[in-house]
Amino acid sequence: MGDCHRFDCRKYNTSVTPGALKRIMCWLTGARSVSYNIIVTDGQAIGGGKNMKKPLLAILMALLLALSGCGAPPSTTPPVIYSAPELKYRLISNFGDLFYVDRDFYPVAREGQEEKSALEQFPGIRADAAEFSAILEHLALPSKADYTNEEKLLIYREHKKLALGVEMTTSGDAYHFILRVGEGQGQRIEGTITPSGKITVLKKEPSSNTYPICLARGTLIDTPDGPVPVEQLRQGMAVWTVNEMGERTAAVVARTVATPVPPSFQVVRVRLNDSRTVTASWGHPTAEGRALGDYHAGDTLDGALVAAVEQVTYEGGATYDLLPSGMTGLYWANGILLKSTLATN
């Protein structure tokens, strides 16, 4: 073989056939045929020929470059874009120890309640294709026509984690998130995450991550000066309570508490047949020590019949409670006698 030139095109996904090269050479030389050896192997083109002038050879190789795509910039890999549920999993993996209130166990854990909820909610969970796909991938479960009750329970638990544990909303080209980690004295973390999974923490602050058993914002507490919204009460203010003899008596506020709750937090609204109504966490105790969430229509509460009990979504941001001085821890909320969650007896 005469002069030989090699072009390495292995990093390009293109090729030129020997027939095409031969036609180009004939056109360049004006000959009907050209004795020229072309070898195309492993992404390389090797050429050489007798009596081939170097200028023509240079033109040939330039055309080879153009046809083969050599010299073109390498293609870039597009960024991976995650679905919203997949991004929630990335947040959970990054921060860990996620805290949220599990409604199947709080305020009252009932045997078989979680299993029952899993079966009831499974069709709705499956209907959300993006979340369902993310859960299956996380659990390493295959996509199939039916799932066992045990698998449905696992899927339901992941659904609760995603739905209740991470609050995420769109914010321009990214998502804004809020989550809490650590039970008790934990943290509240706020930030953004891009569709490609880049996390930016905007705020990290201490948070009292507890299971709220308090009153809704705006609940009126009876005081000697008239009804006062529970969130406005402060230590030392006067309030009505009940003494050990069962008599109404004045006391002072010994302590107050405000517990942050997520937007999806559920509370119970109890309405009596005399029109009194109170809204609080399910586990808030009445004067009898019974949780509000355990009452049903027809039960008796503070001398009246319960007309209705309903579960509602609470958007007040926090729940509130107070502890009156004295031995009983009792006070009137919207005219209904309740017991403080802060009482030790």
CSV table of C-alpha atoms in Angstrom, one decimal:
chain,number,residue,atom,x,y,z
A,1,MET,CA,0.0,0.0,0.0
A,2,GLY,CA,1.3,3.5,-0.8
A,3,ASP,CA,0.8,6.6,1.3
A,4,CYS,CA,-1.4,5.7,4.2
A,5,HIS,CA,-3.6,8.0,6.4
A,6,ARG,CA,-5.5,6.9,9.4
A,7,PHE,CA,-8.6,8.6,11.0
A,8,ASP,CA,-9.8,7.5,14.4
A,9,CYS,CA,-13.6,7.9,14.6
A,10,ARG,CA,-14.3,5.4,17.4
A,11,LYS,CA,-15.8,8.1,19.6
A,12,TYR,CA,-18.4,8.9,17.0
A,13,ASN,CA,-21.3,6.7,16.2
A,14,THR,CA,-21.0,7.0,12.4
A,15,SER,CA,-19.5,5.0,9.5
A,16,VAL,CA,-18.9,5.4,5.7
A,17,THR,CA,-19.2,2.4,3.4
A,18,PRO,CA,-16.2,1.5,1.1
A,19,GLY,CA,-18.5,1.8,-1.9
A,20,ALA,CA,-19.2,5.4,-1.1
A,21,LEU,CA,-15.5,6.1,-0.8
A,22,LYS,CA,-14.7,4.5,-4.1
A,23,ARG,CA,-17.3,6.6,-5.9
A,24,ILE,CA,-15.8,9.7,-4.4
A,25,MET,CA,-12.3,8.7,-5.5
A,26,CYS,CA,-13.4,8.1,-9.1
A,27,TRP,CA,-15.1,11.5,-9.2
A,28,LEU,CA,-11.9,13.1,-7.9
A,29,THR,CA,-9.5,11.4,-10.4
A,30,GLY,CA,-11.8,11.2,-13.4
A,31,ALA,CA,-11.0,7.5,-13.8
A,32,ARG,CA,-13.6,4.8,-14.4
A,33,SER,CA,-12.0,2.8,-11.7
A,34,VAL,CA,-9.5,3.4,-9.0
A,35,SER,CA,-7.1,0.9,-7.5
A,36,TYR,CA,-7.3,1.9,-3.9
A,37,ASN,CA,-7.4,-0.1,-0.7
A,38,ILE,CA,-10.0,1.0,1.8
A,39,ILE,CA,-10.2,-0.6,5.2
A,40,VAL,CA,-12.9,0.3,7.6
A,41,THR,CA,-12.5,-1.5,10.9
A,42,ASP,CA,-13.3,-0.8,14.6
A,43,GLY,CA,-14.4,2.7,13.8
A,44,GLN,CA,-11.2,3.5,11.8
A,45,ALA,CA,-10.8,4.3,8.2
A,46,ILE,CA,-7.4,3.4,6.6
A,47,GLY,CA,-6.7,4.4,3.0
A,48,GLY,CA,-3.8,4.2,0.6
A,49,GLY,CA,-3.3,3.9,-3.2
A,50,LYS,CA,-0.8,3.8,-6.0
A,51,ASN,CA,-0.3,7.0,-8.0
A,52,MET,CA,-2.7,8.9,-5.8
A,53,LYS,CA,-1.6,12.5,-5.6
A,54,LYS,CA,-1.4,13.9,-2.1
A,55,PRO,CA,-3.7,16.9,-2.8
A,56,LEU,CA,-6.4,14.5,-4.0
A,57,LEU,CA,-5.7,12.3,-1.1
A,58,ALA,CA,-6.2,15.3,1.2
A,59,ILE,CA,-9.5,16.2,-0.4
A,60,LEU,CA,-10.6,12.6,-0.1
A,61,MET,CA,-9.8,12.4,3.6
A,62,ALA,CA,-11.6,15.8,4.2
A,63,LEU,CA,-14.7,14.4,2.5
A,64,LEU,CA,-14.3,11.2,4.6
A,65,LEU,CA,-14.3,13.4,7.7
A,66,ALA,CA,-17.4,15.2,6.6
A,67,LEU,CA,-19.3,12.0,5.8
A,68,SER,CA,-18.2,10.1,8.9
A,69,GLY,CA,-19.0,12.9,11.3
A,70,CYS,CA,-15.5,13.2,12.6
A,71,GLY,CA,-14.9,16.6,14.1
A,72,ALA,CA,-18.5,16.9,15.3
A,73,PRO,CA,-18.8,17.6,19.0
A,74,PRO,CA,-19.7,14.6,21.1
A,75,SER,CA,-23.3,14.3,22.2
A,76,THR,CA,-24.1,15.2,25.8
A,77,THR,CA,-26.2,13.0,28.1
A,78,PRO,CA,-29.5,14.8,29.0
A,79,PRO,CA,-30.0,15.2,32.8
A,80,VAL,CA,-32.2,12.7,34.6
A,81,ILE,CA,-35.6,14.2,35.5
A,82,TYR,CA,-37.4,12.7,38.6
A,83,SER,CA,-41.1,12.7,39.3
A,84,ALA,CA,-42.4,14.4,42.4
A,85,PRO,CA,-42.7,11.2,44.5
A,86,GLU,CA,-39.2,10.2,43.4
A,87,LEU,CA,-37.9,13.6,44.6
A,88,LYS,CA,-39.6,13.0,48.0
A,89,TYR,CA,-37.7,9.7,48.3
A,90,ARG,CA,-34.5,11.5,47.6
A,91,LEU,CA,-35.3,14.1,50.3
A,92,ILE,CA,-36.1,11.3,52.8
A,93,SER,CA,-32.9,9.5,51.9
A,94,ASN,CA,-30.9,12.7,52.3
A,95,PHE,CA,-32.3,13.9,55.7
A,96,GLY,CA,-33.5,10.6,57.3
A,97,ASP,CA,-35.5,10.0,60.5
A,98,LEU,CA,-38.6,11.6,59.0
A,99,PHE,CA,-41.3,12.6,61.5
A,100,TYR,CA,-45.0,12.7,60.8
A,101,VAL,CA,-48.2,11.9,62.6
A,102,ASP,CA,-49.5,8.4,61.5
A,103,ARG,CA,-53.3,8.6,61.7
A,104,ASP,CA,-53.6,4.8,62.0
A,105,PHE,CA,-51.9,4.8,65.3
A,106,TYR,CA,-52.6,8.3,66.7
A,107,PRO,CA,-54.3,9.3,68.8
A,108,VAL,CA,-55.7,5.8,69.5
A,109,ALA,CA,-54.1,2.7,68.0
A,110,ARG,CA,-56.9,0.2,67.1
A,111,GLU,CA,-56.1,-3.4,66.3
A,112,GLY,CA,-56.3,-4.1,62.6
A,113,GLN,CA,-56.9,-0.4,61.7
A,114,GLU,CA,-53.8,0.0,59.5
A,115,GLU,CA,-54.5,-3.2,57.6
A,116,LYS,CA,-58.1,-2.1,57.0
A,117,SER,CA,-57.0,1.3,55.8
A,118,ALA,CA,-54.5,-0.3,53.4
A,119,LEU,CA,-57.1,-2.4,51.7
A,120,GLU,CA,-59.6,0.5,51.5
A,121,GLN,CA,-57.1,3.0,50.1
A,122,PHE,CA,-55.2,0.8,47.8
A,123,PRO,CA,-57.3,1.5,44.6
A,124,GLY,CA,-56.7,5.3,45.1
A,125,ILE,CA,-53.0,4.8,45.7
A,126,ARG,CA,-52.7,2.7,42.5
A,127,ALA,CA,-54.5,5.3,40.5
A,128,ASP,CA,-51.7,7.8,41.1
A,129,ALA,CA,-49.3,6.3,38.5
A,130,ALA,CA,-46.3,8.4,39.4
A,131,GLU,CA,-46.4,7.7,43.1
A,132,PHE,CA,-47.3,4.0,42.6
A,133,SER,CA,-44.4,3.5,40.3
A,134,ALA,CA,-42.0,5.2,42.7
A,135,ILE,CA,-43.2,3.1,45.6
A,136,LEU,CA,-42.8,-0.2,43.6
A,137,GLU,CA,-39.3,0.8,42.7
A,138,HIS,CA,-38.5,1.7,46.3
A,139,LEU,CA,-39.8,-1.6,47.6
A,140,ALA,CA,-38.4,-3.6,44.6
A,141,LEU,CA,-41.8,-5.0,43.8
A,142,PRO,CA,-42.8,-5.9,40.3
A,143,SER,CA,-45.7,-4.3,38.4
A,144,LYS,CA,-48.5,-6.9,38.3
A,145,ALA,CA,-52.2,-7.3,38.1
A,146,ASP,CA,-52.8,-8.0,41.8
A,147,TYR,CA,-50.9,-7.8,45.1
A,148,THR,CA,-51.2,-9.7,48.3
A,149,ASN,CA,-52.6,-8.1,51.4
A,150,GLU,CA,-49.1,-8.0,52.9
A,151,GLU,CA,-47.8,-6.1,49.8
A,152,LYS,CA,-50.7,-3.7,49.9
A,153,LEU,CA,-49.9,-2.9,53.5
A,154,LEU,CA,-46.2,-2.2,52.6
A,155,ILE,CA,-47.3,0.0,49.7
A,156,TYR,CA,-49.8,1.9,52.0
A,157,ARG,CA,-47.1,2.6,54.6
A,158,GLU,CA,-44.9,4.1,51.9
A,159,HIS,CA,-47.9,6.2,50.7
A,160,LYS,CA,-48.3,7.6,54.2
A,161,LYS,CA,-44.7,8.4,54.4
A,162,LEU,CA,-44.7,10.4,51.1
A,163,ALA,CA,-48.1,12.0,51.7
A,164,LEU,CA,-47.7,13.0,55.3
A,165,GLY,CA,-44.0,13.2,55.8
A,166,VAL,CA,-42.9,15.7,53.0
A,167,GLU,CA,-44.9,18.8,52.1
A,168,MET,CA,-43.8,19.7,48.5
A,169,THR,CA,-45.2,22.5,46.2
A,170,THR,CA,-44.0,23.8,42.8
A,171,SER,CA,-41.9,26.9,43.0
A,172,GLY,CA,-40.8,28.1,39.5
A,173,ASP,CA,-38.6,25.5,37.9
A,174,ALA,CA,-38.1,23.7,41.2
A,175,TYR,CA,-40.1,22.4,44.2
A,176,HIS,CA,-40.3,24.0,47.6
A,177,PHE,CA,-40.3,21.4,50.5
A,178,ILE,CA,-40.9,21.4,54.2
A,179,LEU,CA,-40.2,18.3,56.4
A,180,ARG,CA,-39.5,17.5,60.0
A,181,VAL,CA,-36.9,15.1,61.3
A,182,GLY,CA,-36.5,13.6,64.8
A,183,GLU,CA,-39.2,12.9,67.3
A,184,GLY,CA,-39.4,15.3,70.3
A,185,GLN,CA,-36.8,18.0,70.1
A,186,GLY,CA,-36.2,17.7,66.3
A,187,GLN,CA,-35.8,20.0,63.4
A,188,ARG,CA,-37.9,21.6,60.8
A,189,ILE,CA,-36.2,21.8,57.4
A,190,GLU,CA,-37.2,24.0,54.5
A,191,GLY,CA,-35.7,24.3,51.1
A,192,THR,CA,-35.9,23.6,47.3
A,193,ILE,CA,-35.2,20.6,45.1
A,194,THR,CA,-34.8,20.7,41.4
A,195,PRO,CA,-36.4,18.1,39.0
A,196,SER,CA,-32.9,16.6,38.6
A,197,GLY,CA,-32.6,16.2,42.4
A,198,LYS,CA,-30.4,19.1,43.5
A,199,ILE,CA,-31.2,20.0,47.1
A,200,THR,CA,-30.8,23.5,48.6
A,201,VAL,CA,-31.6,24.0,52.3
A,202,LEU,CA,-33.1,27.5,52.9
A,203,LYS,CA,-33.9,27.1,56.6
A,204,LYS,CA,-33.1,24.6,59.4
A,205,GLU,CA,-34.6,25.4,62.8
A,206,PRO,CA,-35.4,23.5,66.0
A,207,SER,CA,-38.9,22.0,66.1
A,208,SER,CA,-41.0,20.3,68.8
A,209,ASN,CA,-42.0,17.2,66.9
A,210,THR,CA,-44.8,15.8,69.0
A,211,TYR,CA,-48.2,14.2,68.5
A,212,PRO,CA,-50.6,17.1,68.9
A,213,ILE,CA,-53.5,16.6,71.3
A,214,CYS,CA,-54.7,20.2,71.6
A,215,LEU,CA,-57.4,22.6,70.6
A,216,ALA,CA,-57.9,24.3,67.2
A,217,ARG,CA,-57.0,28.0,66.8
A,218,GLY,CA,-59.9,30.3,67.7
A,219,THR,CA,-61.4,28.0,70.4
A,220,LEU,CA,-62.9,30.3,73.1
A,221,ILE,CA,-61.8,29.6,76.7
A,222,ASP,CA,-64.1,30.9,79.5
A,223,THR,CA,-62.4,33.4,81.7
A,224,PRO,CA,-63.7,35.9,84.4
A,225,ASP,CA,-63.2,38.6,81.8
A,226,GLY,CA,-65.2,36.8,79.1
A,227,PRO,CA,-64.3,34.2,76.4
A,228,VAL,CA,-60.7,34.5,75.1
A,229,PRO,CA,-59.2,32.7,72.0
A,230,VAL,CA,-56.9,29.9,73.2
A,231,GLU,CA,-53.9,31.2,71.2
A,232,GLN,CA,-54.2,34.6,73.0
A,233,LEU,CA,-53.9,33.2,76.5
A,234,ARG,CA,-50.7,33.8,78.4
A,235,GLN,CA,-49.3,32.6,81.7
A,236,GLY,CA,-50.8,34.4,84.7
A,237,MET,CA,-54.1,35.4,83.0
A,238,ALA,CA,-57.3,34.6,84.8
A,239,VAL,CA,-59.3,31.6,83.7
A,240,TRP,CA,-62.3,29.5,85.0
A,241,THR,CA,-61.7,26.0,86.2
A,242,VAL,CA,-63.3,23.4,88.4
A,243,ASN,CA,-62.1,22.6,91.9
A,244,GLU,CA,-62.0,19.3,93.7
A,245,MET,CA,-65.5,19.8,94.9
A,246,GLY,CA,-66.8,20.2,91.4
A,247,GLU,CA,-67.4,23.9,91.8
A,248,ARG,CA,-66.6,26.6,89.2
A,249,THR,CA,-63.8,28.7,90.5
A,250,ALA,CA,-61.3,31.3,89.2
A,251,ALA,CA,-57.7,30.2,88.5
A,252,VAL,CA,-54.7,31.5,86.6
A,253,VAL,CA,-53.0,30.1,83.5
A,254,ALA,CA,-50.0,28.1,84.8
A,255,ARG,CA,-48.7,27.1,81.3
A,256,THR,CA,-49.6,27.3,77.6
A,257,VAL,CA,-48.3,25.3,74.7
A,258,ALA,CA,-48.6,25.6,70.9
A,259,THR,CA,-47.7,22.6,68.7
A,260,PRO,CA,-47.0,23.0,65.0
A,261,VAL,CA,-49.0,20.7,62.7
A,262,PRO,CA,-48.7,20.1,58.9
A,263,PRO,CA,-51.4,21.3,56.5
A,264,SER,CA,-52.7,17.7,56.1
A,265,PHE,CA,-53.3,17.3,59.8
A,266,GLN,CA,-56.7,15.8,60.7
A,267,VAL,CA,-58.8,16.9,63.7
A,268,VAL,CA,-62.2,15.9,65.1
A,269,ARG,CA,-65.2,18.2,65.3
A,270,VAL,CA,-67.8,17.3,67.9
A,271,ARG,CA,-71.3,18.9,67.8
A,272,LEU,CA,-73.7,18.6,70.6
A,273,ASN,CA,-77.5,18.7,70.3
A,274,ASP,CA,-77.6,22.0,72.2
A,275,SER,CA,-75.5,23.6,69.4
A,276,ARG,CA,-72.2,23.7,71.3
A,277,THR,CA,-69.2,22.6,69.1
A,278,VAL,CA,-65.6,22.0,69.7
A,279,THR,CA,-62.7,21.2,67.3
A,280,ALA,CA,-59.5,19.5,68.6
A,281,SER,CA,-57.1,16.7,68.0
A,282,TRP,CA,-58.6,13.3,68.2
A,283,GLY,CA,-56.8,12.5,71.5
A,284,HIS,CA,-57.8,15.6,73.4
A,285,PRO,CA,-59.4,14.4,76.7
A,286,THR,CA,-62.8,15.4,78.0
A,287,ALA,CA,-63.6,16.0,81.7
A,288,GLU,CA,-64.3,12.2,81.9
A,289,GLY,CA,-60.8,11.4,80.6
A,290,ARG,CA,-62.2,10.0,77.3
A,291,ALA,CA,-60.6,11.1,73.9
A,292,LEU,CA,-62.8,13.3,71.8
A,293,GLY,CA,-62.2,11.0,68.8
A,294,ASP,CA,-63.8,8.1,70.7
A,295,TYR,CA,-67.3,9.8,70.9
A,296,HIS,CA,-70.1,8.8,68.6
A,297,ALA,CA,-73.5,10.3,67.8
A,298,GLY,CA,-75.9,9.5,70.7
A,299,ASP,CA,-73.1,9.5,73.4
A,300,THR,CA,-73.3,12.0,76.3
A,301,LEU,CA,-70.8,14.8,76.6
A,302,ASP,CA,-70.9,17.5,79.3
A,303,GLY,CA,-74.7,17.0,79.9
A,304,ALA,CA,-75.8,16.9,76.3
A,305,LEU,CA,-76.1,14.4,73.5
A,306,VAL,CA,-73.5,14.2,70.8
A,307,ALA,CA,-75.3,15.0,67.5
A,308,ALA,CA,-72.3,14.5,65.1
A,309,VAL,CA,-68.7,13.7,65.0
A,310,GLU,CA,-66.7,14.4,61.9
A,311,GLN,CA,-63.0,14.3,60.8
A,312,VAL,CA,-61.8,17.5,59.1
A,313,THR,CA,-58.6,18.8,57.7
A,314,TYR,CA,-57.1,21.5,59.9
A,315,GLU,CA,-55.2,24.4,58.3
A,316,GLY,CA,-54.5,26.4,61.5
A,317,GLY,CA,-50.8,25.7,61.5
A,318,ALA,CA,-50.7,24.8,65.2
A,319,THR,CA,-52.9,23.4,68.0
A,320,TYR,CA,-53.0,25.0,71.4
A,321,ASP,CA,-53.6,24.1,75.0
A,322,LEU,CA,-53.4,25.6,78.5
A,323,LEU,CA,-53.0,24.4,82.1
A,324,PRO,CA,-55.1,26.2,84.7
A,325,SER,CA,-53.8,26.3,88.3
A,326,GLY,CA,-55.5,23.9,90.7
A,327,MET,CA,-55.8,20.2,91.0
A,328,THR,CA,-58.1,19.2,88.2
A,329,GLY,CA,-56.7,20.7,85.0
A,330,LEU,CA,-60.3,21.4,83.8
A,331,TYR,CA,-61.5,24.4,81.7
A,332,TRP,CA,-64.3,25.3,79.3
A,333,ALA,CA,-63.6,25.3,75.6
A,334,ASN,CA,-66.5,26.7,73.5
A,335,GLY,CA,-68.6,26.1,76.5
A,336,ILE,CA,-67.7,22.4,76.8
A,337,LEU,CA,-65.8,21.1,79.8
A,338,LEU,CA,-62.5,19.6,78.8
A,339,LYS,CA,-59.3,18.5,80.5
A,340,SER,CA,-55.9,19.9,79.8
A,341,THR,CA,-53.4,17.7,78.1
A,342,LEU,CA,-50.7,19.2,80.3
A,343,ALA,CA,-52.3,18.0,83.5
A,344,THR,CA,-50.3,15.3,85.3
A,345,ASN,CA,-53.3,13.7,87.2
